[in-house]
Coordinates of N, CA and C in Angstrom, one line a residue:
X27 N -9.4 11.2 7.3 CA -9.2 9.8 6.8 C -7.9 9.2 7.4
X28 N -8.1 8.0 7.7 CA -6.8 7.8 8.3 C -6.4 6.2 7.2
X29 N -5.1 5.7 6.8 CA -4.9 4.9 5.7 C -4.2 4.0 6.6
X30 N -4.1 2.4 6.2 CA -3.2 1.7 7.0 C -2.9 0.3 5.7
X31 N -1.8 -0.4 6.0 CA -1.7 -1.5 4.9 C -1.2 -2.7 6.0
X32 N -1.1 -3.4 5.6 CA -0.4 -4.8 5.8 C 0.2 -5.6 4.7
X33 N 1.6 -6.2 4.6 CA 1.7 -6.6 3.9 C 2.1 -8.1 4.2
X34 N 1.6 -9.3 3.8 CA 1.8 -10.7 4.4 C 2.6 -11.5 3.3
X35 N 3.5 -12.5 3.8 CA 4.5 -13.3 2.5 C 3.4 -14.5 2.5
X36 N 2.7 -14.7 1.7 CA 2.1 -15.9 2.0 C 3.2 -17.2 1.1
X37 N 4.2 -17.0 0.7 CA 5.1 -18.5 0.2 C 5.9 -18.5 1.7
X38 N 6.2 -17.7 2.5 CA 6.9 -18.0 3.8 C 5.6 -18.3 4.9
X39 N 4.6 -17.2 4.6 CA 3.4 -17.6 6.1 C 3.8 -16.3 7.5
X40 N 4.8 -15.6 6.5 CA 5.0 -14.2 7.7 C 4.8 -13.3 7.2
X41 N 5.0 -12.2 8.2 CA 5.0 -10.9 7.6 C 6.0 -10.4 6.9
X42 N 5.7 -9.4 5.8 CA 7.1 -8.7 4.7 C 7.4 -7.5 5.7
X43 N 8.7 -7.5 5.8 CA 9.7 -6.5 6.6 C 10.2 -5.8 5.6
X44 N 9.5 -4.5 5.8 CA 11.1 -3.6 5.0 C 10.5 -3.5 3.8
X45 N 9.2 -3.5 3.5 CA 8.5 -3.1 2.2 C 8.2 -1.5 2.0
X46 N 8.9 -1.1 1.5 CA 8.9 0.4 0.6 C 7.4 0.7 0.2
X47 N 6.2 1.7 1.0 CA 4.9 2.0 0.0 C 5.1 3.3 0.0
X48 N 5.0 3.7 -1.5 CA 4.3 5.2 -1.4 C 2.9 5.3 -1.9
X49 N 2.3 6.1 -1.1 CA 1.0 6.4 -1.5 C 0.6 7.9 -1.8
X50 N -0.3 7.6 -3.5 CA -0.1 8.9 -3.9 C -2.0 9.3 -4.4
X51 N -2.2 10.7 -4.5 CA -3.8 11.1 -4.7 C -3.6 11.6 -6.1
X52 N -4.9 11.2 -7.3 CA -4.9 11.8 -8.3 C -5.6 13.4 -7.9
X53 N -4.9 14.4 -8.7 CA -5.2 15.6 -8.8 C -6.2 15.8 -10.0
X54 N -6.9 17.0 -9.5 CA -8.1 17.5 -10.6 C -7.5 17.7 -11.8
X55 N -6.0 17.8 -11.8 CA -5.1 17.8 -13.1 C -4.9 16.5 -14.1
X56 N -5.0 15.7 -12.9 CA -5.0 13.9 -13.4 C -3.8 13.3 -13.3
X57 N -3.2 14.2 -12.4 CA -1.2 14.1 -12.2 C -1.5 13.5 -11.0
X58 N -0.4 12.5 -10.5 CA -0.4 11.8 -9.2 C 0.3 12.7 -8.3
X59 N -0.1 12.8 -7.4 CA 1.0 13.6 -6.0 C 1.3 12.5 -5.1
X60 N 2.5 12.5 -4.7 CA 2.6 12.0 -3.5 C 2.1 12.5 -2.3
X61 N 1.4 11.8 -1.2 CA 0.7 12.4 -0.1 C 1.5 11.6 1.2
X62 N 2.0 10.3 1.3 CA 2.6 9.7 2.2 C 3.1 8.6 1.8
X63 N 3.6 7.9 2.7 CA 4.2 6.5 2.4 C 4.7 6.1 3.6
X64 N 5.8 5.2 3.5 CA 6.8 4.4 4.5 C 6.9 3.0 4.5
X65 N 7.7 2.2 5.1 CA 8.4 0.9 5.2 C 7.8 0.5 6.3
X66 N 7.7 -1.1 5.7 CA 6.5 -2.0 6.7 C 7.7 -2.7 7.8
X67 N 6.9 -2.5 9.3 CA 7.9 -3.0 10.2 C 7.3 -4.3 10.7
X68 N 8.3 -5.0 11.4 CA 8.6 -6.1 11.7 C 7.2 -7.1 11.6
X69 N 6.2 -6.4 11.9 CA 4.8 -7.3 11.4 C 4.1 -6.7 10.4
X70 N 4.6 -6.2 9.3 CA 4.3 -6.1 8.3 C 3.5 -4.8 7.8
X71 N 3.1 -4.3 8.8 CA 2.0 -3.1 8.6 C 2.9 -1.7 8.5
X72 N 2.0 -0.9 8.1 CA 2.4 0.4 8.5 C 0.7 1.4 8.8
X73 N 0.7 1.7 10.3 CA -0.4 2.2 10.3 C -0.6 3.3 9.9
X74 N 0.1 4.2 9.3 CA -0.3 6.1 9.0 C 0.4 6.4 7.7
X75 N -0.1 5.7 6.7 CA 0.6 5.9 5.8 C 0.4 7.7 5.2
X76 N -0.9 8.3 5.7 CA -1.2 9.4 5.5 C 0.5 10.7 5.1
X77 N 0.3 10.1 6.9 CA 1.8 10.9 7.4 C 1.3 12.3 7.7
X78 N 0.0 12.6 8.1 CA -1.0 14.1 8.6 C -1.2 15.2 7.0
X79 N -1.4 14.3 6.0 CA -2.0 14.9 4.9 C -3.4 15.2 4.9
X80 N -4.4 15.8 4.6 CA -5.2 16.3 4.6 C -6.1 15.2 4.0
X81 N -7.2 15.1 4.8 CA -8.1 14.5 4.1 C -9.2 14.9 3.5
X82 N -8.5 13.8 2.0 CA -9.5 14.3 0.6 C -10.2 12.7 0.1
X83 N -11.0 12.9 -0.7 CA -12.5 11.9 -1.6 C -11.1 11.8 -2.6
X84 N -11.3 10.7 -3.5 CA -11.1 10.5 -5.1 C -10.1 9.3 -5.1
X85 N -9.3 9.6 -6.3 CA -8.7 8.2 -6.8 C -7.1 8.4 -6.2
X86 N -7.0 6.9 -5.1 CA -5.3 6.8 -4.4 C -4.8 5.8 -5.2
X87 N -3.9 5.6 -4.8 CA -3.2 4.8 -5.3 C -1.5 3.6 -4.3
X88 N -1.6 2.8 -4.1 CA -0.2 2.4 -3.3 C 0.3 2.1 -4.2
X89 N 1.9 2.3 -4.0 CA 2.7 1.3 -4.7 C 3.4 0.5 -4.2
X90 N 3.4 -0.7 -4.2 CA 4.4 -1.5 -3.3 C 5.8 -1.5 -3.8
X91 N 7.0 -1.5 -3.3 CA 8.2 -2.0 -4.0 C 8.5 -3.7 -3.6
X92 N 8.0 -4.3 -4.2 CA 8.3 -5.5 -4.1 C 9.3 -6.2 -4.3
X93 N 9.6 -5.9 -5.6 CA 10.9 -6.1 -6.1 C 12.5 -6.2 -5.1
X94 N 12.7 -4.9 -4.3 CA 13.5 -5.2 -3.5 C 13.1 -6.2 -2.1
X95 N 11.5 -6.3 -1.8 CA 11.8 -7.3 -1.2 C 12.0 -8.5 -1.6
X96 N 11.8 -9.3 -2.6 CA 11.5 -10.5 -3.3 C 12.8 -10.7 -4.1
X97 N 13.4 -10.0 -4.4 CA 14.8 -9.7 -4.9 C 14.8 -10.8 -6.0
X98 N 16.1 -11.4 -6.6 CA 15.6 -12.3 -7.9 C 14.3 -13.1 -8.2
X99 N 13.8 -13.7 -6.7 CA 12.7 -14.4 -6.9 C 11.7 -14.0 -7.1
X100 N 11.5 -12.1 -7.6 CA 10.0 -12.6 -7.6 C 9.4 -11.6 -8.8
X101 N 8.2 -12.1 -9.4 CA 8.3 -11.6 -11.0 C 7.6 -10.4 -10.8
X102 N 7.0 -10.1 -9.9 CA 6.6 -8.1 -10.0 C 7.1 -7.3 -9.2
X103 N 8.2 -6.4 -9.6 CA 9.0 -5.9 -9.3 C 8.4 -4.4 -8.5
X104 N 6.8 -4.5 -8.9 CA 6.3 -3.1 -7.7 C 4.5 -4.1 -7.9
X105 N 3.8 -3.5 -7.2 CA 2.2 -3.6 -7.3 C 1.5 -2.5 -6.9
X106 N 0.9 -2.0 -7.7 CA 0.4 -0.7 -7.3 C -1.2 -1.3 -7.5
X107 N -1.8 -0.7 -6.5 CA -3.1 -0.7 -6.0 C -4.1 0.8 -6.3
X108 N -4.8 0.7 -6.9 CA -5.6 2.2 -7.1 C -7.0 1.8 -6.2
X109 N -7.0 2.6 -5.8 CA -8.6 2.6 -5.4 C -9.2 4.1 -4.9
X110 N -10.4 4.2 -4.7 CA -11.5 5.3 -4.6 C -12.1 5.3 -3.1
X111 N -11.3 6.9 -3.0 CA -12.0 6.7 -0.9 C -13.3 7.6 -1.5
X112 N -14.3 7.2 -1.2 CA -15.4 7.9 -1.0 C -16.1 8.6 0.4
X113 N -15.8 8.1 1.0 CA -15.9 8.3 2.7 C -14.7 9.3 3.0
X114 N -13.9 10.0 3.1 CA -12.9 10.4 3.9 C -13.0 10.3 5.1
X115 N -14.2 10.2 6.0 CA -14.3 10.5 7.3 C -13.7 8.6 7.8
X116 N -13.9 7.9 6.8 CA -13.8 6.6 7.5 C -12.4 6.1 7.4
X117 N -11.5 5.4 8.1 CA -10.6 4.6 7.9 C -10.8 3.2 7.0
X118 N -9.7 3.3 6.4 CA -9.1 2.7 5.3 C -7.7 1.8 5.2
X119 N -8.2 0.8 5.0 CA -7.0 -0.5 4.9 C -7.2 -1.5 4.0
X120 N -5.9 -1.1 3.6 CA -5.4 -2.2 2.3 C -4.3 -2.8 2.2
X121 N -4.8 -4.3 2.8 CA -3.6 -5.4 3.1 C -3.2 -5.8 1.3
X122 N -2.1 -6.2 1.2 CA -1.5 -6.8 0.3 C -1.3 -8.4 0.5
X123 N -1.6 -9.6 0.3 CA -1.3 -10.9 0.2 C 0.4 -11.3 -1.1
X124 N 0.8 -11.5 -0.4 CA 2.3 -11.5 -1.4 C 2.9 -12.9 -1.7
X125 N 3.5 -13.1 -2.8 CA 4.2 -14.0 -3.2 C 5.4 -14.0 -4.5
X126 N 5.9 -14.9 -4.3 CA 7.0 -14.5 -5.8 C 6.2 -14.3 -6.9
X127 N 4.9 -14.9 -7.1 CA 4.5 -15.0 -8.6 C 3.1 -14.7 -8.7
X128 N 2.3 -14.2 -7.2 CA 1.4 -13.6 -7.8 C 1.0 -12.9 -6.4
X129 N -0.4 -11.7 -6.0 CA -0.8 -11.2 -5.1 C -2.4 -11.0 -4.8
X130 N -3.0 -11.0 -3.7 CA -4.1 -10.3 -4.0 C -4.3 -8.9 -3.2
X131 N -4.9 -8.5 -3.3 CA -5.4 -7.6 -2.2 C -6.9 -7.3 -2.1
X132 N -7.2 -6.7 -0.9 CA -8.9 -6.0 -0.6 C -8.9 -5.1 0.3
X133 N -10.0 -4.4 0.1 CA -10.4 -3.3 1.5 C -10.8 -4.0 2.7
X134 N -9.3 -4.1 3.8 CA -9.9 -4.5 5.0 C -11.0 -3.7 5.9
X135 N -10.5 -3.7 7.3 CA -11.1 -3.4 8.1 C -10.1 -2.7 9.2

């Protein structure tokens, strides 16, 4: 499985620089592990959030640290995203849409 994000400011219309993700796999225990992460560069992505973790099926999770980007201005100080790889064999992307006061996100492409 290979994982990728994007994160976009849409109150500016650019990319978020310098966004903190960690991304973590629920265990058959129900405990989160951390499996990879890293900081979105200058256009906003980070392609391998894996970081050469093994690929596993079940419930992930991102967390964004928003908060340090958005700094006073913005009212969710993290967004964390869960979702369900079913596929391992297929690549996986999940952009974030960002703003001070609210977000969306979906399973890209």
């Amino acid at each position: 499985m290979s994982l990728s994000t994007h994160v976009l400011d849409t109150a500016t219309g650019l990319p978020a620089t310098g966004v903190a993700v960690m991304l973590e796999r629920r265990t058959e225990q129900g405990t989160w592990q951390q499996i990879g992460g890293g900081e979105t560069g200058e256009d906003g992505r980070i392609l391998d959030l894996l970081e050469g973790a093994p690929t596993v099926s079940g419930q992930h999770r991102l967390t964004f640290d928003t908060g340090a980007y958005l700094g006073d201005e913005g009212f969710y100080p993290e967004v964390t995203v869960t979702f369900v790889v079913a596929a391992p064999w297929q690549h996986h992307h999940v952009p974030l849409l960002l703003s001070p006061y609210g977000y969306t996100t979906y399973r890209g492409s």
